[in-house]
Coordinates of N, CA and C in Angstrom, one line a residue:
X1 N 16.2 -42.4 -29.7 CA 16.2 -40.9 -29.8 C 14.8 -40.4 -29.6
X2 N 14.6 -39.3 -28.9 CA 13.3 -38.8 -28.7 C 12.9 -37.8 -29.8
X3 N 11.6 -37.9 -30.2 CA 11.1 -37.0 -31.2 C 10.6 -35.7 -30.6
X4 N 11.2 -34.6 -31.0 CA 11.0 -33.3 -30.4 C 10.2 -32.4 -31.4
X5 N 9.0 -32.0 -31.1 CA 8.3 -31.1 -32.0 C 8.7 -29.7 -31.6
X6 N 9.1 -28.9 -32.6 CA 9.5 -27.5 -32.4 C 8.5 -26.6 -33.1
X7 N 7.7 -26.0 -32.2 CA 6.7 -25.0 -32.7 C 7.4 -23.7 -32.9
X8 N 7.2 -23.1 -34.1 CA 7.9 -21.9 -34.4 C 9.3 -22.2 -35.0
X9 N 9.3 -23.4 -35.7 CA 10.6 -23.8 -36.3 C 11.1 -22.9 -37.3
X10 N 10.3 -22.1 -38.0 CA 10.7 -21.2 -39.1 C 11.2 -19.9 -38.6
X11 N 11.0 -19.6 -37.3 CA 11.5 -18.4 -36.7 C 13.0 -18.4 -36.5
X12 N 13.6 -17.2 -36.2 CA 15.0 -17.1 -36.1 C 15.5 -18.0 -35.0
X13 N 14.9 -18.0 -33.8 CA 15.3 -18.8 -32.7 C 15.0 -20.3 -33.0
X14 N 13.8 -20.5 -33.6 CA 13.3 -21.8 -33.9 C 14.3 -22.6 -34.8
X15 N 14.8 -21.9 -35.8 CA 15.8 -22.5 -36.7 C 17.1 -23.0 -36.0
X16 N 17.5 -22.2 -35.0 CA 18.7 -22.5 -34.2 C 18.4 -23.7 -33.3
X17 N 17.2 -23.8 -32.8 CA 16.8 -24.9 -32.0 C 16.8 -26.2 -32.8
X18 N 16.2 -26.1 -34.0 CA 16.1 -27.3 -34.9 C 17.5 -27.8 -35.2
X19 N 18.4 -26.9 -35.5 CA 19.8 -27.2 -35.9 C 20.5 -27.9 -34.7
X20 N 20.3 -27.4 -33.5 CA 21.0 -28.0 -32.3 C 20.4 -29.4 -32.1
X21 N 19.1 -29.6 -32.3 CA 18.5 -30.9 -32.1 C 19.0 -31.9 -33.1
X22 N 19.1 -31.4 -34.3 CA 19.6 -32.2 -35.5 C 21.0 -32.8 -35.3
X23 N 21.8 -32.0 -34.5 CA 23.2 -32.5 -34.3 C 23.3 -33.2 -33.0
X24 N 22.2 -33.4 -32.3 CA 22.2 -34.0 -31.0 C 22.2 -35.6 -31.1
X25 N 22.7 -36.2 -30.1 CA 22.7 -37.7 -30.1 C 21.5 -38.2 -29.4
X26 N 20.7 -37.3 -28.7 CA 19.6 -37.7 -27.9 C 18.2 -37.4 -28.6
X27 N 18.2 -36.4 -29.5 CA 16.9 -35.8 -29.9 C 16.8 -35.8 -31.5
X28 N 15.6 -36.0 -31.9 CA 15.3 -35.9 -33.3 C 14.3 -34.8 -33.6
X29 N 14.6 -33.7 -34.3 CA 13.7 -32.6 -34.4 C 12.6 -32.9 -35.5
X30 N 11.4 -32.4 -35.1 CA 10.3 -32.4 -36.1 C 9.9 -30.9 -36.2
X31 N 10.2 -30.3 -37.3 CA 9.9 -28.9 -37.5 C 8.4 -28.6 -37.8
X32 N 7.8 -27.9 -36.9 CA 6.4 -27.5 -37.1 C 6.3 -26.2 -37.8
X33 N 5.8 -26.2 -39.1 CA 5.7 -25.0 -39.9 C 4.3 -24.8 -40.3
X34 N 4.0 -23.5 -40.7 CA 2.6 -23.1 -41.0 C 2.3 -23.2 -42.5
X35 N 3.4 -23.1 -43.4 CA 3.2 -23.1 -44.8 C 4.0 -24.1 -45.5
X36 N 3.5 -24.6 -46.6 CA 4.2 -25.7 -47.4 C 5.6 -25.1 -47.8
X37 N 5.6 -23.8 -48.2 CA 6.8 -23.2 -48.7 C 8.0 -23.2 -47.6
X38 N 7.6 -23.4 -46.4 CA 8.6 -23.4 -45.3 C 9.2 -24.8 -45.0
X39 N 8.6 -25.8 -45.6 CA 9.1 -27.2 -45.4 C 10.4 -27.5 -46.1
X40 N 10.6 -27.0 -47.3 CA 11.7 -27.4 -48.1 C 13.1 -27.2 -47.4
X41 N 13.2 -26.0 -46.8 CA 14.5 -25.7 -46.1 C 14.9 -26.8 -45.1
X42 N 14.0 -27.4 -44.5 CA 14.2 -28.5 -43.5 C 14.4 -29.8 -44.2
X43 N 13.5 -30.1 -45.1 CA 13.5 -31.4 -45.8 C 14.8 -31.6 -46.6
X44 N 15.4 -30.5 -47.1 CA 16.7 -30.6 -47.8 C 17.8 -31.1 -46.9
X45 N 17.6 -30.9 -45.6 CA 18.6 -31.4 -44.6 C 18.1 -32.7 -43.9
X46 N 17.1 -33.3 -44.5 CA 16.6 -34.6 -44.0 C 15.9 -34.4 -42.6
X47 N 15.4 -33.2 -42.4 CA 14.7 -33.0 -41.1 C 13.2 -33.1 -41.4
X48 N 12.6 -33.9 -40.6 CA 11.1 -34.1 -40.7 C 10.4 -32.8 -40.4
X49 N 9.2 -32.6 -41.1 CA 8.4 -31.4 -40.8 C 6.9 -31.9 -40.6
X50 N 6.2 -31.0 -40.0 CA 4.7 -31.2 -39.9 C 4.1 -29.9 -40.2
X51 N 3.0 -29.9 -41.0 CA 2.3 -28.7 -41.4 C 1.2 -28.5 -40.4
X52 N 1.3 -27.4 -39.6 CA 0.3 -27.1 -38.6 C 0.3 -25.6 -38.3
X53 N -0.9 -25.1 -38.1 CA -1.1 -23.7 -37.9 C -1.7 -23.5 -36.5
X54 N -1.1 -22.7 -35.6 CA -1.5 -22.5 -34.3 C -2.9 -21.8 -34.2
X55 N -3.4 -21.3 -35.3 CA -4.7 -20.7 -35.3 C -5.8 -21.8 -35.6
X56 N -5.3 -23.0 -36.0 CA -6.2 -24.0 -36.4 C -6.0 -25.2 -35.4
X57 N -6.6 -26.4 -35.8 CA -6.4 -27.6 -35.0 C -5.0 -28.1 -35.1
X58 N -4.3 -28.4 -34.0 CA -2.9 -28.9 -34.1 C -2.8 -30.3 -33.5
X59 N -3.9 -31.0 -33.3 CA -3.8 -32.3 -32.7 C -3.0 -33.3 -33.5
X60 N -3.0 -33.2 -34.8 CA -2.2 -34.1 -35.6 C -0.7 -33.9 -35.5
X61 N -0.3 -32.7 -35.1 CA 1.1 -32.4 -35.0 C 1.8 -33.1 -33.9
X62 N 1.1 -33.6 -32.9 CA 1.7 -34.3 -31.7 C 1.8 -35.8 -31.8
X63 N 1.4 -36.3 -33.0 CA 1.4 -37.8 -33.1 C 2.9 -38.2 -33.1
X64 N 3.2 -39.3 -32.4 CA 4.5 -39.8 -32.2 C 5.6 -38.8 -31.7
X65 N 5.1 -37.9 -30.9 CA 6.0 -36.9 -30.4 C 6.3 -37.2 -28.9
X66 N 7.6 -37.1 -28.5 CA 7.9 -37.3 -27.1 C 7.9 -36.1 -26.3
X67 N 8.4 -35.0 -26.8 CA 8.5 -33.7 -26.1 C 8.3 -32.5 -27.1
X68 N 7.9 -31.4 -26.5 CA 7.6 -30.2 -27.3 C 8.4 -29.0 -26.8
X69 N 9.0 -28.3 -27.8 CA 9.5 -26.9 -27.5 C 8.6 -25.9 -28.2
X70 N 8.1 -25.0 -27.4 CA 7.2 -23.9 -27.9 C 8.1 -22.7 -28.1
X71 N 8.5 -22.3 -29.3 CA 9.2 -21.1 -29.5 C 8.6 -20.3 -30.6
X72 N 7.3 -20.5 -30.7 CA 6.5 -19.7 -31.7 C 6.1 -18.3 -31.2
X73 N 5.9 -17.4 -32.1 CA 5.4 -16.1 -31.7 C 4.8 -15.4 -32.9
X74 N 4.0 -14.5 -32.6 CA 3.3 -13.7 -33.7 C 4.0 -12.5 -34.1
X75 N 5.1 -12.2 -33.4 CA 5.8 -10.9 -33.6 C 5.0 -9.7 -33.3
X76 N 4.1 -9.9 -32.3 CA 3.3 -8.8 -31.8 C 2.0 -8.6 -32.6
X77 N 1.8 -9.3 -33.6 CA 0.6 -9.1 -34.5 C -0.6 -9.8 -34.0
X78 N -0.5 -11.0 -33.5 CA -1.7 -11.8 -33.0 C -1.3 -12.4 -31.7
X79 N -1.0 -11.6 -30.7 CA -0.5 -12.2 -29.5 C -1.5 -13.1 -28.8
X80 N -2.8 -12.7 -28.8 CA -3.8 -13.5 -28.1 C -4.0 -14.8 -28.8
X81 N -4.1 -14.7 -30.2 CA -4.4 -15.9 -31.0 C -3.3 -16.9 -31.0
X82 N -2.1 -16.4 -31.2 CA -0.9 -17.3 -31.4 C -0.2 -17.5 -30.1
X83 N 0.4 -16.4 -29.5 CA 1.2 -16.6 -28.3 C 0.5 -17.1 -27.1
X84 N -0.8 -16.8 -27.0 CA -1.6 -17.3 -25.9 C -2.4 -18.6 -26.3
X85 N -3.4 -18.4 -27.1 CA -4.3 -19.5 -27.4 C -3.7 -20.6 -28.2
X86 N -2.7 -20.2 -29.1 CA -2.0 -21.3 -29.9 C -1.2 -22.1 -28.9
X87 N -0.5 -21.5 -28.0 CA 0.3 -22.2 -27.0 C -0.6 -23.1 -26.2
X88 N -1.8 -22.6 -25.7 CA -2.7 -23.4 -24.9 C -3.2 -24.7 -25.7
X89 N -3.4 -24.4 -27.0 CA -3.9 -25.5 -27.9 C -2.9 -26.6 -27.9
X90 N -1.6 -26.2 -28.1 CA -0.5 -27.2 -28.2 C -0.3 -27.9 -26.8
X91 N -0.4 -27.2 -25.8 CA -0.3 -27.8 -24.4 C -1.4 -28.9 -24.3
X92 N -2.7 -28.5 -24.6 CA -3.8 -29.5 -24.5 C -3.6 -30.7 -25.4
X93 N -3.1 -30.5 -26.6 CA -2.9 -31.6 -27.5 C -1.8 -32.5 -26.9
X94 N -0.7 -31.9 -26.4 CA 0.4 -32.7 -25.8 C -0.1 -33.4 -24.6
X95 N -1.0 -32.9 -23.8 CA -1.5 -33.5 -22.6 C -2.3 -34.7 -23.0
X96 N -3.1 -34.6 -24.1 CA -3.9 -35.7 -24.5 C -3.1 -37.0 -24.8
X97 N -2.0 -36.7 -25.5 CA -1.1 -37.9 -25.9 C 0.0 -38.2 -24.9
X98 N -0.1 -37.5 -23.7 CA 0.9 -37.7 -22.6 C 2.3 -37.6 -23.1
X99 N 2.6 -36.4 -23.7 CA 4.1 -36.2 -24.0 C 4.9 -36.1 -22.7
X100 N 6.2 -36.3 -22.8 CA 7.0 -36.4 -21.5 C 7.4 -35.1 -21.0
X101 N 7.5 -34.1 -21.8 CA 7.9 -32.7 -21.3 C 7.5 -31.6 -22.3
X102 N 7.1 -30.5 -21.8 CA 6.8 -29.3 -22.6 C 7.7 -28.2 -22.2
X103 N 8.5 -27.7 -23.1 CA 9.4 -26.6 -22.8 C 8.9 -25.3 -23.5
X104 N 8.6 -24.3 -22.6 CA 8.0 -23.1 -23.1 C 9.0 -22.0 -23.1
X105 N 9.2 -21.3 -24.3 CA 10.0 -20.1 -24.3 C 9.1 -19.0 -24.0
X106 N 9.3 -18.4 -22.8 CA 8.5 -17.3 -22.4 C 9.3 -16.0 -22.4
X107 N 8.9 -15.0 -21.6 CA 9.7 -13.8 -21.6 C 9.7 -13.2 -20.2
X108 N 10.9 -12.6 -19.8 CA 11.0 -11.9 -18.6 C 9.9 -10.8 -18.6
X109 N 9.3 -10.6 -17.5 CA 8.3 -9.6 -17.4 C 6.9 -10.2 -17.5
X110 N 6.8 -11.5 -17.8 CA 5.5 -12.2 -18.0 C 4.9 -12.4 -16.6
X111 N 5.6 -12.2 -15.5 CA 5.0 -12.3 -14.2 C 4.3 -11.1 -13.8
X112 N 4.7 -9.9 -14.4 CA 4.0 -8.6 -14.1 C 3.8 -7.8 -15.4
X113 N 2.9 -8.3 -16.2 CA 2.7 -7.6 -17.5 C 2.3 -6.1 -17.4
X114 N 1.6 -5.9 -16.3 CA 1.0 -4.5 -16.1 C 2.1 -3.4 -15.9
X115 N 3.3 -3.9 -15.7 CA 4.4 -2.9 -15.5 C 5.1 -2.4 -16.8
X116 N 4.6 -3.0 -17.9 CA 5.2 -2.6 -19.2 C 4.1 -2.1 -20.1
X117 N 4.2 -0.8 -20.4 CA 3.2 -0.2 -21.3 C 3.2 -0.7 -22.7
X118 N 4.5 -0.7 -23.3 CA 4.7 -1.1 -24.7 C 4.3 -2.6 -24.9
X119 N 4.7 -3.5 -23.9 CA 4.7 -4.9 -24.1 C 3.5 -5.6 -23.3
X120 N 2.7 -4.8 -22.8 CA 1.7 -5.3 -21.9 C 0.8 -6.5 -22.4
X121 N 0.3 -6.3 -23.6 CA -0.5 -7.3 -24.3 C 0.2 -8.6 -24.5
X122 N 1.5 -8.4 -25.0 CA 2.3 -9.6 -25.3 C 2.7 -10.3 -24.0
X123 N 3.1 -9.6 -23.0 CA 3.5 -10.2 -21.7 C 2.3 -10.9 -21.0
X124 N 1.1 -10.3 -21.2 CA -0.1 -10.9 -20.6 C -0.4 -12.2 -21.3
X125 N -0.3 -12.2 -22.6 CA -0.5 -13.5 -23.4 C 0.5 -14.5 -23.0
X126 N 1.8 -14.2 -22.8 CA 2.8 -15.1 -22.3 C 2.5 -15.6 -20.9
X127 N 2.0 -14.7 -20.1 CA 1.7 -15.1 -18.7 C 0.5 -16.1 -18.7
X128 N -0.5 -15.8 -19.5 CA -1.7 -16.7 -19.6 C -1.3 -18.1 -20.1
X129 N -0.4 -18.1 -21.1 CA 0.1 -19.4 -21.6 C 0.9 -20.2 -20.6
X130 N 1.8 -19.5 -19.8 CA 2.6 -20.1 -18.8 C 1.7 -20.7 -17.7
X131 N 0.6 -19.9 -17.3 CA -0.3 -20.4 -16.2 C -1.0 -21.7 -16.7
X132 N -1.4 -21.7 -18.0 CA -2.1 -22.8 -18.5 C -1.2 -24.1 -18.5
X133 N 0.1 -23.9 -18.8 CA 1.1 -25.0 -18.8 C 1.2 -25.5 -17.3
X134 N 1.4 -24.6 -16.4 CA 1.5 -25.0 -15.0 C 0.3 -25.8 -14.5
X135 N -0.8 -25.4 -15.0 CA -2.1 -26.1 -14.5 C -2.3 -27.4 -15.2
X136 N -1.6 -27.7 -16.3 CA -1.7 -28.9 -17.0 C -1.1 -30.1 -16.2
X137 N -1.3 -31.3 -16.7 CA -0.7 -32.5 -16.0 C 0.7 -32.8 -16.6
X138 N 1.2 -31.9 -17.5 CA 2.5 -32.2 -18.1 C 3.7 -31.8 -17.2
X139 N 4.8 -32.5 -17.4 CA 6.1 -32.0 -16.9 C 6.5 -30.9 -17.8
X140 N 7.1 -29.8 -17.2 CA 7.4 -28.7 -18.0 C 8.6 -27.9 -17.5
X141 N 9.1 -27.1 -18.4 CA 10.1 -26.1 -18.0 C 9.7 -24.8 -18.8
X142 N 9.6 -23.7 -18.0 CA 9.3 -22.4 -18.6 C 10.6 -21.6 -18.5
X143 N 11.1 -21.2 -19.7 CA 12.3 -20.4 -19.8 C 11.9 -19.0 -20.2
X144 N 12.1 -18.0 -19.3 CA 11.8 -16.6 -19.5 C 13.1 -15.9 -19.8
X145 N 13.2 -15.5 -21.1 CA 14.5 -14.9 -21.5 C 14.4 -13.4 -21.4
X146 N 15.6 -12.8 -21.3 CA 15.7 -11.3 -21.5 C 15.5 -10.9 -22.9
X147 N 15.8 -9.7 -23.3 CA 15.6 -9.2 -24.7 C 16.6 -10.0 -25.6
X148 N 16.0 -10.5 -26.7 CA 16.8 -11.4 -27.6 C 17.7 -10.5 -28.5
X149 N 18.9 -11.0 -28.7 CA 19.8 -10.3 -29.6 C 20.3 -11.4 -30.7
X150 N 20.9 -10.9 -31.7 CA 21.5 -11.7 -32.8 C 23.0 -11.9 -32.6
X151 N 23.5 -11.5 -31.5 CA 25.0 -11.7 -31.2 C 25.3 -13.2 -31.2
X152 N 26.6 -13.5 -31.5 CA 27.0 -14.9 -31.4 C 27.0 -15.4 -30.0
X153 N 26.4 -16.5 -29.8 CA 26.3 -17.0 -28.4 C 27.6 -17.4 -27.8
X154 N 27.7 -17.2 -26.5 CA 28.9 -17.5 -25.7 C 28.8 -18.8 -25.0
X155 N 27.6 -19.3 -24.9 CA 27.4 -20.6 -24.2 C 27.3 -20.3 -22.7
X156 N 27.2 -19.1 -22.3 CA 27.2 -18.7 -20.9 C 25.9 -17.9 -20.5
X157 N 25.4 -18.1 -19.4 CA 24.1 -17.4 -19.0 C 24.2 -17.0 -17.5
X158 N 23.2 -16.2 -17.1 CA 22.9 -16.0 -15.7 C 21.5 -16.5 -15.6
X159 N 21.2 -17.3 -14.6 CA 19.9 -18.0 -14.5 C 19.5 -17.9 -13.0
X160 N 18.2 -17.7 -12.9 CA 17.6 -17.8 -11.5 C 16.1 -17.9 -11.7
X161 N 15.4 -18.3 -10.7 CA 13.9 -18.3 -10.7 C 13.4 -16.8 -10.8
X162 N 14.1 -15.9 -10.2 CA 13.8 -14.5 -10.3 C 15.1 -13.7 -10.3
X163 N 15.5 -13.1 -11.4 CA 16.7 -12.3 -11.5 C 16.7 -10.9 -10.9
X164 N 15.5 -10.4 -10.8 CA 15.3 -9.0 -10.2 C 16.1 -7.9 -11.0
X165 N 16.4 -8.2 -12.2 CA 17.0 -7.2 -13.1 C 16.7 -7.5 -14.5
X166 N 16.9 -6.5 -15.4 CA 16.6 -6.8 -16.8 C 18.0 -7.1 -17.5
X167 N 17.9 -7.5 -18.7 CA 19.1 -7.8 -19.5 C 18.8 -8.4 -20.8
X168 N 19.8 -8.7 -21.6 CA 19.6 -9.3 -22.9 C 20.3 -10.6 -23.0
X169 N 20.1 -11.4 -24.0 CA 20.7 -12.7 -24.2 C 20.6 -13.0 -25.7
X170 N 21.6 -13.7 -26.2 CA 21.6 -14.0 -27.7 C 20.7 -15.2 -27.9
X171 N 20.1 -15.2 -29.1 CA 19.2 -16.3 -29.5 C 19.9 -17.6 -29.5
X172 N 21.2 -17.6 -29.8 CA 22.1 -18.8 -29.8 C 22.0 -19.4 -28.4
X173 N 22.2 -18.6 -27.4 CA 22.2 -19.1 -26.0 C 20.9 -19.5 -25.5
X174 N 19.8 -18.8 -26.0 CA 18.5 -19.2 -25.6 C 18.2 -20.6 -26.2
X175 N 18.5 -20.8 -27.5 CA 18.3 -22.1 -28.1 C 19.0 -23.2 -27.4
X176 N 20.2 -22.9 -27.0 CA 21.0 -23.9 -26.3 C 20.4 -24.3 -24.9
X177 N 19.9 -23.2 -24.3 CA 19.2 -23.4 -23.0 C 18.0 -24.3 -23.1
X178 N 17.2 -24.0 -24.1 CA 15.9 -24.7 -24.3 C 16.2 -26.2 -24.6
X179 N 17.2 -26.5 -25.4 CA 17.6 -27.9 -25.7 C 18.1 -28.6 -24.4
X180 N 18.9 -27.8 -23.7 CA 19.4 -28.4 -22.4 C 18.3 -28.8 -21.4
X181 N 17.3 -28.0 -21.3 CA 16.2 -28.3 -20.3 C 15.3 -29.4 -20.9
X182 N 15.4 -29.8 -22.1 CA 14.6 -31.0 -22.6 C 14.9 -32.2 -21.9
X183 N 16.2 -32.4 -21.4 CA 16.6 -33.6 -20.7 C 15.7 -33.8 -19.5
X184 N 15.3 -35.1 -19.3 CA 14.4 -35.4 -18.2 C 14.7 -34.9 -16.9
X185 N 16.0 -35.0 -16.5 CA 16.4 -34.6 -15.2 C 16.9 -33.2 -15.0
X186 N 16.9 -32.4 -16.2 CA 17.4 -31.0 -16.1 C 16.7 -30.1 -15.2
X187 N 15.5 -29.7 -15.6 CA 14.6 -28.9 -14.7 C 13.2 -29.4 -14.9
X188 N 12.5 -29.7 -13.8 CA 11.2 -30.3 -13.9 C 10.2 -29.3 -13.2
X189 N 9.2 -28.9 -13.9 CA 8.2 -28.0 -13.3 C 8.8 -26.8 -12.7
X190 N 9.7 -26.2 -13.4 CA 10.3 -25.0 -12.9 C 10.2 -23.8 -13.9
X191 N 10.2 -22.6 -13.4 CA 10.2 -21.4 -14.3 C 11.5 -20.7 -14.0
X192 N 12.3 -20.4 -15.1 CA 13.6 -19.9 -15.0 C 13.7 -18.6 -15.8
X193 N 14.4 -17.6 -15.3 CA 14.7 -16.4 -16.0 C 16.2 -16.5 -16.4
X194 N 16.5 -16.1 -17.7 CA 17.9 -16.1 -18.2 C 18.3 -14.8 -18.9
X195 N 19.5 -14.4 -18.7 CA 20.1 -13.3 -19.5 C 21.5 -13.8 -19.7
X196 N 22.3 -13.0 -20.5 CA 23.7 -13.4 -20.7 C 24.4 -13.3 -19.4
X197 N 25.4 -14.2 -19.2 CA 26.1 -14.2 -17.9 C 27.5 -14.9 -18.0
X198 N 28.0 -15.4 -16.9 CA 29.3 -16.0 -16.9 C 29.3 -17.5 -16.6
X199 N 28.1 -18.1 -16.4 CA 28.1 -19.5 -16.0 C 27.8 -20.3 -17.3
X200 N 28.6 -21.3 -17.5 CA 28.4 -22.2 -18.7 C 27.0 -22.8 -18.6
X201 N 26.3 -22.9 -19.7 CA 24.9 -23.4 -19.7 C 24.8 -24.8 -19.1
X202 N 25.8 -25.6 -19.4 CA 25.9 -27.0 -18.9 C 26.0 -27.0 -17.3
X203 N 26.6 -26.0 -16.8 CA 26.8 -25.9 -15.3 C 25.6 -25.3 -14.7
X204 N 25.0 -24.3 -15.4 CA 23.8 -23.6 -14.9 C 22.6 -24.5 -14.8
X205 N 22.6 -25.5 -15.8 CA 21.5 -26.5 -15.8 C 22.1 -27.9 -15.9
X206 N 22.5 -28.4 -14.7 CA 23.1 -29.7 -14.7 C 22.1 -30.8 -15.2
X207 N 22.6 -31.8 -15.8 CA 21.8 -32.9 -16.3 C 21.6 -33.9 -15.2

C-alpha cells in the first residue's frame, strides 16, 4: 500500500479524502495537521498523522511518503502564505525525496485570476502554485473544481481540460476524484476542470 500525505487533512474536504483513503485497498493515509489538538480525531481511527505547518518547514512531513494530495487552504485569510507558498514548499519537499505523484486541488478560474474581482488574490495564488508544480520534476495531476458544496455526492462529474462554463460540485465528489487520480495510470501531468455532471467518476477517469 502506498503512503499518501494529505495536506489540509483537518479541512472539510480533507477529512473526506482521508476517510476514502482509509477504506481503500491501495492507499494508506497520513493526515498532515497543524495543531496537536487536531491529531486525536484521526488517531482514534488508527490513522497516522504528521504535525506540520505550511508556514514553517515541512520537509519532515514527506518522509516515507509515496504520493501527496494538497487540499489545504487558508480560507482566504493567508492566500499567499498558505495557498501559494505553502503549496510550493510541499512541492519542493516532495521533489527532493522523489515522491511518485503530487495531486493538487486547485480552482476553476485559476487560469485567468484577473477576471474575478472578489477572488483575484486567491485565484492568483492557486495559479502560481499550479505553475510551480508544472515546472517541477514531479508527476502531477491538477484538479480545478467548480464552487464547492456540502451536498451528498453522486459519484458523477463533468470533466474536461477546459469546461468553458462555471458550475458547482460536492466536496464528496471532489474527494473521490482526487483519490481516483492518485493511481499511477489515471492522469499524468494533466490539468482538469470538474463540476457536477452525469459521467461516473470511474468512467471519467479510467485507471
